PDB file of C-alpha atoms in Angstrom:
ATOM      1  CA  LYS A   1      93.846  91.690  80.095  1.00 81.00           C
ATOM      2  CA  ALA A   2      91.087  91.995  82.676  1.00 85.00           C
ATOM      3  CA  LEU A   3      91.216  88.273  83.394  1.00 87.00           C
ATOM      4  CA  ARG A   4      94.989  88.371  83.890  1.00 87.00           C
ATOM      5  CA  THR A   5      94.535  91.282  86.320  1.00 88.00           C
ATOM      6  CA  ARG A   6      91.892  89.314  88.234  1.00 89.00           C
ATOM      7  CA  CYS A   7      94.224  86.322  88.396  1.00 89.00           C
ATOM      8  CA  GLU A   8      97.042  88.477  89.760  1.00 88.00           C
ATOM      9  CA  ALA A   9      94.737  89.887  92.444  1.00 89.00           C
ATOM     10  CA  ASP A  10      93.153  86.610  93.590  1.00 88.00           C
ATOM     11  CA  ARG A  11      94.117  83.471  91.707  1.00 85.00           C
ATOM     12  CA  GLN A  12      91.926  81.153  93.812  1.00 87.00           C
ATOM     13  CA  ALA A  13      88.757  83.204  93.230  1.00 88.00           C
ATOM     14  CA  ALA A  14      89.379  83.406  89.469  1.00 86.00           C
ATOM     15  CA  GLY A  15      90.116  79.694  89.213  1.00 88.00           C
ATOM     16  CA  GLU A  16      93.410  77.949  88.477  1.00 89.00           C
ATOM     17  CA  ASP A  17      92.344  76.558  85.080  1.00 90.00           C
ATOM     18  CA  THR A  18      91.032  79.937  83.941  1.00 89.00           C
ATOM     19  CA  CYS A  19      94.241  81.692  84.980  1.00 91.00           C
ATOM     20  CA  ARG A  20      96.385  79.104  83.213  1.00 91.00           C
ATOM     21  CA  ALA A  21      94.326  79.522  80.035  1.00 91.00           C
ATOM     22  CA  ALA A  22      94.661  83.313  80.229  1.00 90.00           C
ATOM     23  CA  ALA A  23      98.420  83.025  80.755  1.00 90.00           C
ATOM     24  CA  GLU A  24      98.763  80.627  77.814  1.00 91.00           C
ATOM     25  CA  ALA A  25      96.732  82.924  75.558  1.00 88.00           C
ATOM     26  CA  PHE A  26      98.920  85.866  76.544  1.00 87.00           C
ATOM     27  CA  ARG A  27     102.092  83.832  75.932  1.00 87.00           C
ATOM     28  CA  ARG A  28     100.949  82.776  72.470  1.00 86.00           C
ATOM     29  CA  ARG A  29      99.900  86.312  71.557  1.00 82.00           C
ATOM     30  CA  PHE A  30     103.200  87.715  72.835  1.00 79.00           C
ATOM     31  CA  PHE A  31     105.391  85.285  70.895  1.00 81.00           C
ATOM     32  CA  ALA A  32     103.249  85.633  67.758  1.00 78.00           C
ATOM     33  CA  GLY A  33     104.042  89.362  67.699  1.00 70.00           C
ATOM     34  CA  GLN A  34     100.396  90.432  67.713  1.00 65.00           C
ATOM     35  CA  THR A  35      99.624  93.710  69.417  1.00 63.00           C
ATOM     36  CA  GLY A  36      96.486  95.249  70.798  1.00 66.00           C
ATOM     37  CA  PRO A  37      95.175  98.812  70.457  1.00 66.00           C
ATOM     38  CA  ASP A  38      96.844  99.900  73.710  1.00 69.00           C
ATOM     39  CA  GLU A  39     100.347  98.665  72.852  1.00 71.00           C
ATOM     40  CA  TYR A  40     103.208 100.410  71.060  1.00 68.00           C
ATOM     41  CA  ARG A  41     103.423  99.614  67.371  1.00 70.00           C
ATOM     42  CA  THR A  42     106.607 101.477  66.383  1.00 75.00           C
ATOM     43  CA  LEU A  43     109.821 102.484  68.127  1.00 76.00           C
ATOM     44  CA  ALA A  44     108.848 106.151  67.751  1.00 80.00           C
ATOM     45  CA  GLU A  45     105.795 105.568  69.976  1.00 77.00           C
ATOM     46  CA  LEU A  46     107.878 104.223  72.870  1.00 76.00           C
ATOM     47  CA  PRO A  47     108.403 106.609  75.791  1.00 76.00           C
ATOM     48  CA  PRO A  48     111.961 107.924  76.180  1.00 78.00           C
ATOM     49  CA  ILE A  49     114.344 105.771  78.161  1.00 74.00           C
ATOM     50  CA  PRO A  50     115.497 107.547  81.336  1.00 73.00           C
ATOM     51  CA  ALA A  51     119.180 108.336  81.743  1.00 73.00           C
ATOM     52  CA  SER A  52     121.278 105.748  83.511  1.00 70.00           C
ATOM     53  CA  PHE A  53     122.734 106.410  86.924  1.00 66.00           C
ATOM     54  CA  ASP A  54     126.042 105.008  85.718  1.00 66.00           C
ATOM     55  CA  THR A  55     128.528 107.513  84.375  1.00 62.00           C
ATOM     56  CA  PRO A  56     131.255 106.600  81.901  1.00 62.00           C
ATOM     57  CA  ILE A  57     134.859 106.686  83.046  1.00 61.00           C
ATOM     58  CA  ASP A  58     136.828 108.609  80.444  1.00 60.00           C
ATOM     59  CA  ASP A  59     140.343 107.808  81.755  1.00 58.00           C
ATOM     60  CA  ALA A  60     139.983 104.019  81.983  1.00 56.00           C
ATOM     61  CA  PRO A  61     141.360 102.049  79.052  1.00 58.00           C
ATOM     62  CA  GLU A  62     138.750 100.208  77.047  1.00 61.00           C
ATOM     63  CA  GLY A  63     137.902  96.841  78.564  1.00 59.00           C
ATOM     64  CA  ASP A  64     139.001  97.758  82.091  1.00 59.00           C
ATOM     65  CA  ALA A  65     136.329  97.692  84.756  1.00 61.00           C
ATOM     66  CA  PRO A  66     136.415 100.098  87.704  1.00 59.00           C
ATOM     67  CA  PRO A  67     137.445  98.534  91.032  1.00 60.00           C
ATOM     68  CA  ALA A  68     134.589  97.168  93.118  1.00 64.00           C
ATOM     69  CA  ALA A  69     133.533  99.147  96.167  1.00 64.00           C
ATOM     70  CA  THR A  70     134.332  97.605  99.536  1.00 65.00           C
ATOM     71  CA  GLU A  71     131.575  96.798 101.984  1.00 69.00           C
ATOM     72  CA  ASP A  72     131.370  98.477 105.383  1.00 68.00           C
ATOM     73  CA  THR A  73     130.181  95.353 107.188  1.00 63.00           C
ATOM     74  CA  PRO A  74     132.447  92.385 107.962  1.00 62.00           C
TER      75      PRO A  74
END
């Protein structure tokens, strides 16, 4: 994790080969489903998802989309 952070900050100083190796290790770990001690292990541990800014339209028939807003600029 520290190496990936260093690569994000200054890839040239960390070295291209080192950053590629760190990215590949992260990719393999991610797709293998392995987690570390600082990652969520169950759905109950996830933080709550914030409410959406979209509000449902109760009067629209199912499958109908609301009309698109017009732009003010030409």
